[in-house]
Amino acid sequence: MLGRASLAFCAAVSLTAMAFQAPARAAPEPGEAAFRALFKEMVEIDSSFDTGNCTTVTEKVAARMKAAGFPQANLHLFVPEGHPKAGALVAVYPGRDPKLKAVLMLGHIDVVNARRADWTRDPFTLIEEGGYFYARGVADMKAQDAIWADNLLRYQAEGYKPLRTIKMALTCGEEGLYLNGAKWLVDNQRELVDAGIALNEGGYGELDATGKYIDQTFQAAQKVVMSFTLETTNPGGHSSLPRPDNAIYSLARALDKLSKYDFPVQFIDANRGYFTKMAKILGGEEGAAMTAIVANPEDRAASDILNRSPAYHSMLRTTCVATLLSAGHAGNALPQRATATINCRVIPGVPTEEIQATLAKVIDDPDVKITAGRTYKPAAPAPVTDAVFGPAQRASAAVWPRVPMVPHMATGATDAVTLNAAGIPTYGISGIFRDPDGNGVHGLNERIRVRSVMEARKFLYRLVKAYADQAE
């Protein structure tokens, strides 16, 4: 871990309280044309699960890096057995002091499926139009992936000699369909990806509807994804002879109970710091409710006020929601089986068994079988110290003066969950500013501002250097 001193979270800024004009467009960073070519190549290789291939992306990036002079010995390509399309690339840029832990740049290269018939433009052709890049993966997260590879190429060309070793891991499977490459590397190549700090997706800048800067988020924590299946069974029979113990009705009663249940408010440093500072910025009813809930997590009135916002509701507690249903086998037969998938987003550090026990208590029906599916080992978030937050805050201020950096807890999850559980402190920071509508991430016509990508390239180039040159 870089540094030991605790960090007091900086003041947050509400999305409506303040916005800042974009600074004047600076001269292009060195090597922009080469970066654009790299970015284009990565985006135009389909790496979705249904029609694509991650291995092709890693091979092309490795070949481009080798052609630019990056030593072959420092490029490690992996194709996990039985998963020929889930290739990963680890590149190593040696530091001057091998005793100091490395800085790891982590990124997933798989993207969500995209059907050409649904899109306005070809999802796997990089198109620059109206100040935006359009294509699947430009925002999630091939722009940052390309910046990571570009960083190493720039350092190599400059003859930069960092104090710490810098590593890059481009993996597949974060979107949940391919084999998860981050976990595979932790399990099979731990020494190669070990680091004192890992930088990942998750944190990004926020723009208002007019394109003005609001804040830049530093992902200090994120929720853990867990999945459970509820199942009810029954002998069934002919639909003309209904019976009281219907599998569908039993499952419906269980889901109704779950829909009315709120997990208790639970604080860790990230969401406590966020609500503490936001209270002072917002003021009014919401601000008072934030102050009250931090002082007393059981304050029901304060919770009711904040629950009006889905984002606040989720940031305050674990959530579990039904996402898939399946029941019956014929239109004229009583159902023999009914199942529901429950997707939970869990406050870091809470074990699977605790969530499963809570579901069982809420449903209170021994005939409803509850099975844990996708789970992770409980792990506390990586600590946010002065040595972690300070360099990011300073690098951000240098590129975007007056735009505050705001620590927060993400309600979703990334590969940081796997690395943190393995003892590799991982944080989300990209410097890529997004529009309020989310830029089509996981949806149609995904896009990102050209300016945002180029400014993030400038920011992340400097940020990685700042971490790599820390002595302790």
PDB file of N, CA and C in Angstrom, residues 165-220:
ATOM      1  N   THR A 165       8.135  -0.239 -10.483  1.00  0.00           N
ATOM      2  CA  THR A 165       7.733  -0.913 -11.714  1.00  0.00           C
ATOM      3  C   THR A 165       6.287  -0.547 -12.044  1.00  0.00           C
ATOM      4  N   ILE A 166       6.022  -0.362 -13.321  1.00  0.00           N
ATOM      5  CA  ILE A 166       4.666  -0.091 -13.808  1.00  0.00           C
ATOM      6  C   ILE A 166       4.200  -1.303 -14.604  1.00  0.00           C
ATOM      7  N   LYS A 167       3.001  -1.766 -14.299  1.00  0.00           N
ATOM      8  CA  LYS A 167       2.445  -2.916 -14.998  1.00  0.00           C
ATOM      9  C   LYS A 167       1.111  -2.551 -15.639  1.00  0.00           C
ATOM     10  N   MET A 168       0.780  -3.261 -16.694  1.00  0.00           N
ATOM     11  CA  MET A 168      -0.535  -3.123 -17.316  1.00  0.00           C
ATOM     12  C   MET A 168      -1.140  -4.505 -17.491  1.00  0.00           C
ATOM     13  N   ALA A 169      -2.386  -4.671 -17.065  1.00  0.00           N
ATOM     14  CA  ALA A 169      -3.117  -5.926 -17.274  1.00  0.00           C
ATOM     15  C   ALA A 169      -4.398  -5.621 -18.026  1.00  0.00           C
ATOM     16  N   LEU A 170      -4.477  -6.108 -19.262  1.00  0.00           N
ATOM     17  CA  LEU A 170      -5.705  -6.014 -20.052  1.00  0.00           C
ATOM     18  C   LEU A 170      -6.362  -7.387 -20.017  1.00  0.00           C
ATOM     19  N   THR A 171      -7.569  -7.446 -19.474  1.00  0.00           N
ATOM     20  CA  THR A 171      -8.211  -8.727 -19.219  1.00  0.00           C
ATOM     21  C   THR A 171      -9.583  -8.802 -19.886  1.00  0.00           C
ATOM     22  N   CYS A 172     -10.142  -9.990 -19.881  1.00  0.00           N
ATOM     23  CA  CYS A 172     -11.463 -10.257 -20.447  1.00  0.00           C
ATOM     24  C   CYS A 172     -12.385 -10.716 -19.321  1.00  0.00           C
ATOM     25  N   GLY A 173     -13.681 -10.613 -19.529  1.00  0.00           N
ATOM     26  CA  GLY A 173     -14.627 -11.235 -18.625  1.00  0.00           C
ATOM     27  C   GLY A 173     -15.234 -10.364 -17.552  1.00  0.00           C
ATOM     28  N   GLU A 174     -14.933  -9.080 -17.515  1.00  0.00           N
ATOM     29  CA  GLU A 174     -15.517  -8.225 -16.480  1.00  0.00           C
ATOM     30  C   GLU A 174     -17.023  -8.079 -16.665  1.00  0.00           C
ATOM     31  N   GLU A 175     -17.473  -8.152 -17.913  1.00  0.00           N
ATOM     32  CA  GLU A 175     -18.901  -7.983 -18.179  1.00  0.00           C
ATOM     33  C   GLU A 175     -19.714  -9.232 -17.843  1.00  0.00           C
ATOM     34  N   GLY A 176     -19.049 -10.317 -17.429  1.00  0.00           N
ATOM     35  CA  GLY A 176     -19.759 -11.432 -16.845  1.00  0.00           C
ATOM     36  C   GLY A 176     -20.035 -12.616 -17.729  1.00  0.00           C
ATOM     37  N   LEU A 177     -19.595 -12.628 -18.982  1.00  0.00           N
ATOM     38  CA  LEU A 177     -19.887 -13.758 -19.873  1.00  0.00           C
ATOM     39  C   LEU A 177     -18.642 -14.601 -20.140  1.00  0.00           C
ATOM     40  N   TYR A 178     -17.560 -13.966 -20.516  1.00  0.00           N
ATOM     41  CA  TYR A 178     -16.301 -14.688 -20.661  1.00  0.00           C
ATOM     42  C   TYR A 178     -15.775 -15.133 -19.288  1.00  0.00           C
ATOM     43  N   LEU A 179     -14.786 -16.034 -19.306  1.00  0.00           N
ATOM     44  CA  LEU A 179     -14.023 -16.327 -18.095  1.00  0.00           C
ATOM     45  C   LEU A 179     -13.435 -15.024 -17.572  1.00  0.00           C
ATOM     46  N   ASN A 180     -13.530 -14.803 -16.261  1.00  0.00           N
ATOM     47  CA  ASN A 180     -13.025 -13.552 -15.707  1.00  0.00           C
ATOM     48  C   ASN A 180     -11.503 -13.562 -15.660  1.00  0.00           C
ATOM     49  N   GLY A 181     -10.893 -12.737 -16.499  1.00  0.00           N
ATOM     50  CA  GLY A 181      -9.442 -12.720 -16.632  1.00  0.00           C
ATOM     51  C   GLY A 181      -8.725 -12.145 -15.437  1.00  0.00           C
ATOM     52  N   ALA A 182      -9.316 -11.160 -14.769  1.00  0.00           N
ATOM     53  CA  ALA A 182      -8.670 -10.584 -13.587  1.00  0.00           C
ATOM     54  C   ALA A 182      -8.530 -11.641 -12.501  1.00  0.00           C
ATOM     55  N   LYS A 183      -9.582 -12.392 -12.282  1.00  0.00           N
ATOM     56  CA  LYS A 183      -9.523 -13.455 -11.286  1.00  0.00           C
ATOM     57  C   LYS A 183      -8.548 -14.548 -11.725  1.00  0.00           C
ATOM     58  N   TRP A 184      -8.550 -14.882 -13.011  1.00  0.00           N
ATOM     59  CA  TRP A 184      -7.644 -15.909 -13.512  1.00  0.00           C
ATOM     60  C   TRP A 184      -6.182 -15.494 -13.278  1.00  0.00           C
ATOM     61  N   LEU A 185      -5.870 -14.242 -13.525  1.00  0.00           N
ATOM     62  CA  LEU A 185      -4.501 -13.773 -13.300  1.00  0.00           C
ATOM     63  C   LEU A 185      -4.146 -13.801 -11.814  1.00  0.00           C
ATOM     64  N   VAL A 186      -5.062 -13.391 -10.968  1.00  0.00           N
ATOM     65  CA  VAL A 186      -4.808 -13.439  -9.520  1.00  0.00           C
ATOM     66  C   VAL A 186      -4.559 -14.869  -9.071  1.00  0.00           C
ATOM     67  N   ASP A 187      -5.340 -15.807  -9.618  1.00  0.00           N
ATOM     68  CA  ASP A 187      -5.225 -17.210  -9.202  1.00  0.00           C
ATOM     69  C   ASP A 187      -4.019 -17.918  -9.811  1.00  0.00           C
ATOM     70  N   ASN A 188      -3.609 -17.508 -11.013  1.00  0.00           N
ATOM     71  CA  ASN A 188      -2.589 -18.259 -11.750  1.00  0.00           C
ATOM     72  C   ASN A 188      -1.285 -17.500 -12.011  1.00  0.00           C
ATOM     73  N   GLN A 189      -1.320 -16.162 -11.933  1.00  0.00           N
ATOM     74  CA  GLN A 189      -0.123 -15.356 -12.194  1.00  0.00           C
ATOM     75  C   GLN A 189      -0.033 -14.224 -11.176  1.00  0.00           C
ATOM     76  N   ARG A 190      -0.269 -14.567  -9.916  1.00  0.00           N
ATOM     77  CA  ARG A 190      -0.361 -13.537  -8.885  1.00  0.00           C
ATOM     78  C   ARG A 190       0.896 -12.668  -8.812  1.00  0.00           C
ATOM     79  N   GLU A 191       2.055 -13.271  -8.841  1.00  0.00           N
ATOM     80  CA  GLU A 191       3.291 -12.496  -8.726  1.00  0.00           C
ATOM     81  C   GLU A 191       3.429 -11.492  -9.864  1.00  0.00           C
ATOM     82  N   LEU A 192       2.977 -11.890 -11.043  1.00  0.00           N
ATOM     83  CA  LEU A 192       3.111 -11.020 -12.204  1.00  0.00           C
ATOM     84  C   LEU A 192       2.232  -9.780 -12.092  1.00  0.00           C
ATOM     85  N   VAL A 193       1.071  -9.894 -11.465  1.00  0.00           N
ATOM     86  CA  VAL A 193       0.169  -8.744 -11.361  1.00  0.00           C
ATOM     87  C   VAL A 193       0.167  -8.105  -9.976  1.00  0.00           C
ATOM     88  N   ASP A 194       0.988  -8.601  -9.072  1.00  0.00           N
ATOM     89  CA  ASP A 194       1.018  -8.040  -7.721  1.00  0.00           C
ATOM     90  C   ASP A 194       1.431  -6.572  -7.775  1.00  0.00           C
ATOM     91  N   ALA A 195       0.834  -5.769  -6.916  1.00  0.00           N
ATOM     92  CA  ALA A 195       1.112  -4.333  -6.944  1.00  0.00           C
ATOM     93  C   ALA A 195       0.758  -3.701  -5.610  1.00  0.00           C
ATOM     94  N   GLY A 196       1.326  -2.537  -5.369  1.00  0.00           N
ATOM     95  CA  GLY A 196       0.996  -1.765  -4.180  1.00  0.00           C
ATOM     96  C   GLY A 196      -0.230  -0.913  -4.384  1.00  0.00           C
ATOM     97  N   ILE A 197      -0.553  -0.629  -5.656  1.00  0.00           N
ATOM     98  CA  ILE A 197      -1.760   0.116  -5.993  1.00  0.00           C
ATOM     99  C   ILE A 197      -2.150  -0.258  -7.417  1.00  0.00           C
ATOM    100  N   ALA A 198      -3.437  -0.461  -7.630  1.00  0.00           N
ATOM    101  CA  ALA A 198      -3.959  -0.718  -8.968  1.00  0.00           C
ATOM    102  C   ALA A 198      -4.965   0.366  -9.318  1.00  0.00           C
ATOM    103  N   LEU A 199      -4.879   0.857 -10.543  1.00  0.00           N
ATOM    104  CA  LEU A 199      -5.796   1.880 -11.047  1.00  0.00           C
ATOM    105  C   LEU A 199      -6.704   1.235 -12.074  1.00  0.00           C
ATOM    106  N   ASN A 200      -7.990   1.489 -11.954  1.00  0.00           N
ATOM    107  CA  ASN A 200      -8.985   0.765 -12.729  1.00  0.00           C
ATOM    108  C   ASN A 200     -10.070   1.736 -13.189  1.00  0.00           C
ATOM    109  N   GLU A 201     -11.049   1.242 -13.913  1.00  0.00           N
ATOM    110  CA  GLU A 201     -12.226   2.029 -14.243  1.00  0.00           C
ATOM    111  C   GLU A 201     -13.058   2.270 -12.986  1.00  0.00           C
ATOM    112  N   GLY A 202     -14.134   2.994 -13.125  1.00  0.00           N
ATOM    113  CA  GLY A 202     -15.060   3.186 -12.013  1.00  0.00           C
ATOM    114  C   GLY A 202     -15.236   4.650 -11.665  1.00  0.00           C
ATOM    115  N   GLY A 203     -14.146   5.352 -11.424  1.00  0.00           N
ATOM    116  CA  GLY A 203     -14.241   6.785 -11.203  1.00  0.00           C
ATOM    117  C   GLY A 203     -14.205   7.509 -12.532  1.00  0.00           C
ATOM    118  N   TYR A 204     -15.026   8.538 -12.678  1.00  0.00           N
ATOM    119  CA  TYR A 204     -15.039   9.314 -13.919  1.00  0.00           C
ATOM    120  C   TYR A 204     -15.548  10.712 -13.611  1.00  0.00           C
ATOM    121  N   GLY A 205     -15.343  11.611 -14.551  1.00  0.00           N
ATOM    122  CA  GLY A 205     -15.828  12.971 -14.370  1.00  0.00           C
ATOM    123  C   GLY A 205     -17.282  13.090 -14.757  1.00  0.00           C
ATOM    124  N   GLU A 206     -17.959  14.076 -14.162  1.00  0.00           N
ATOM    125  CA  GLU A 206     -19.370  14.310 -14.472  1.00  0.00           C
ATOM    126  C   GLU A 206     -19.544  15.683 -15.109  1.00  0.00           C
ATOM    127  N   LEU A 207     -20.321  15.707 -16.191  1.00  0.00           N
ATOM    128  CA  LEU A 207     -20.651  16.935 -16.896  1.00  0.00           C
ATOM    129  C   LEU A 207     -22.134  17.230 -16.711  1.00  0.00           C
ATOM    130  N   ASP A 208     -22.498  18.515 -16.782  1.00  0.00           N
ATOM    131  CA  ASP A 208     -23.926  18.824 -16.768  1.00  0.00           C
ATOM    132  C   ASP A 208     -24.468  18.751 -18.195  1.00  0.00           C
ATOM    133  N   ALA A 209     -25.733  19.077 -18.376  1.00  0.00           N
ATOM    134  CA  ALA A 209     -26.377  18.926 -19.676  1.00  0.00           C
ATOM    135  C   ALA A 209     -25.786  19.842 -20.740  1.00  0.00           C
ATOM    136  N   THR A 210     -25.082  20.897 -20.325  1.00  0.00           N
ATOM    137  CA  THR A 210     -24.467  21.815 -21.291  1.00  0.00           C
ATOM    138  C   THR A 210     -23.005  21.497 -21.548  1.00  0.00           C
ATOM    139  N   GLY A 211     -22.495  20.442 -20.907  1.00  0.00           N
ATOM    140  CA  GLY A 211     -21.100  20.058 -21.107  1.00  0.00           C
ATOM    141  C   GLY A 211     -20.133  20.698 -20.141  1.00  0.00           C
ATOM    142  N   LYS A 212     -20.634  21.417 -19.142  1.00  0.00           N
ATOM    143  CA  LYS A 212     -19.755  22.023 -18.145  1.00  0.00           C
ATOM    144  C   LYS A 212     -19.340  20.972 -17.120  1.00  0.00           C
ATOM    145  N   TYR A 213     -18.123  21.148 -16.606  1.00  0.00           N
ATOM    146  CA  TYR A 213     -17.585  20.226 -15.613  1.00  0.00           C
ATOM    147  C   TYR A 213     -18.272  20.421 -14.268  1.00  0.00           C
ATOM    148  N   ILE A 214     -18.586  19.313 -13.595  1.00  0.00           N
ATOM    149  CA  ILE A 214     -19.178  19.363 -12.263  1.00  0.00           C
ATOM    150  C   ILE A 214     -18.181  18.867 -11.228  1.00  0.00           C
ATOM    151  N   ASP A 215     -17.768  17.619 -11.359  1.00  0.00           N
ATOM    152  CA  ASP A 215     -16.796  17.055 -10.434  1.00  0.00           C
ATOM    153  C   ASP A 215     -16.126  15.856 -11.091  1.00  0.00           C
ATOM    154  N   GLN A 216     -15.087  15.388 -10.463  1.00  0.00           N
ATOM    155  CA  GLN A 216     -14.451  14.143 -10.874  1.00  0.00           C
ATOM    156  C   GLN A 216     -14.486  13.187  -9.689  1.00  0.00           C
ATOM    157  N   THR A 217     -14.992  11.988  -9.922  1.00  0.00           N
ATOM    158  CA  THR A 217     -15.133  11.046  -8.817  1.00  0.00           C
ATOM    159  C   THR A 217     -13.911  10.138  -8.710  1.00  0.00           C
ATOM    160  N   PHE A 218     -13.572   9.853  -7.471  1.00  0.00           N
ATOM    161  CA  PHE A 218     -12.494   8.918  -7.149  1.00  0.00           C
ATOM    162  C   PHE A 218     -13.149   7.736  -6.448  1.00  0.00           C
ATOM    163  N   GLN A 219     -13.185   6.599  -7.121  1.00  0.00           N
ATOM    164  CA  GLN A 219     -13.884   5.447  -6.569  1.00  0.00           C
ATOM    165  C   GLN A 219     -13.077   4.838  -5.436  1.00  0.00           C
ATOM    166  N   ALA A 220     -13.511   5.146  -4.216  1.00  0.00           N
ATOM    167  CA  ALA A 220     -12.825   4.661  -3.033  1.00  0.00           C
ATOM    168  C   ALA A 220     -13.341   3.295  -2.597  1.00  0.00           C
TER     169      ALA A 220
END
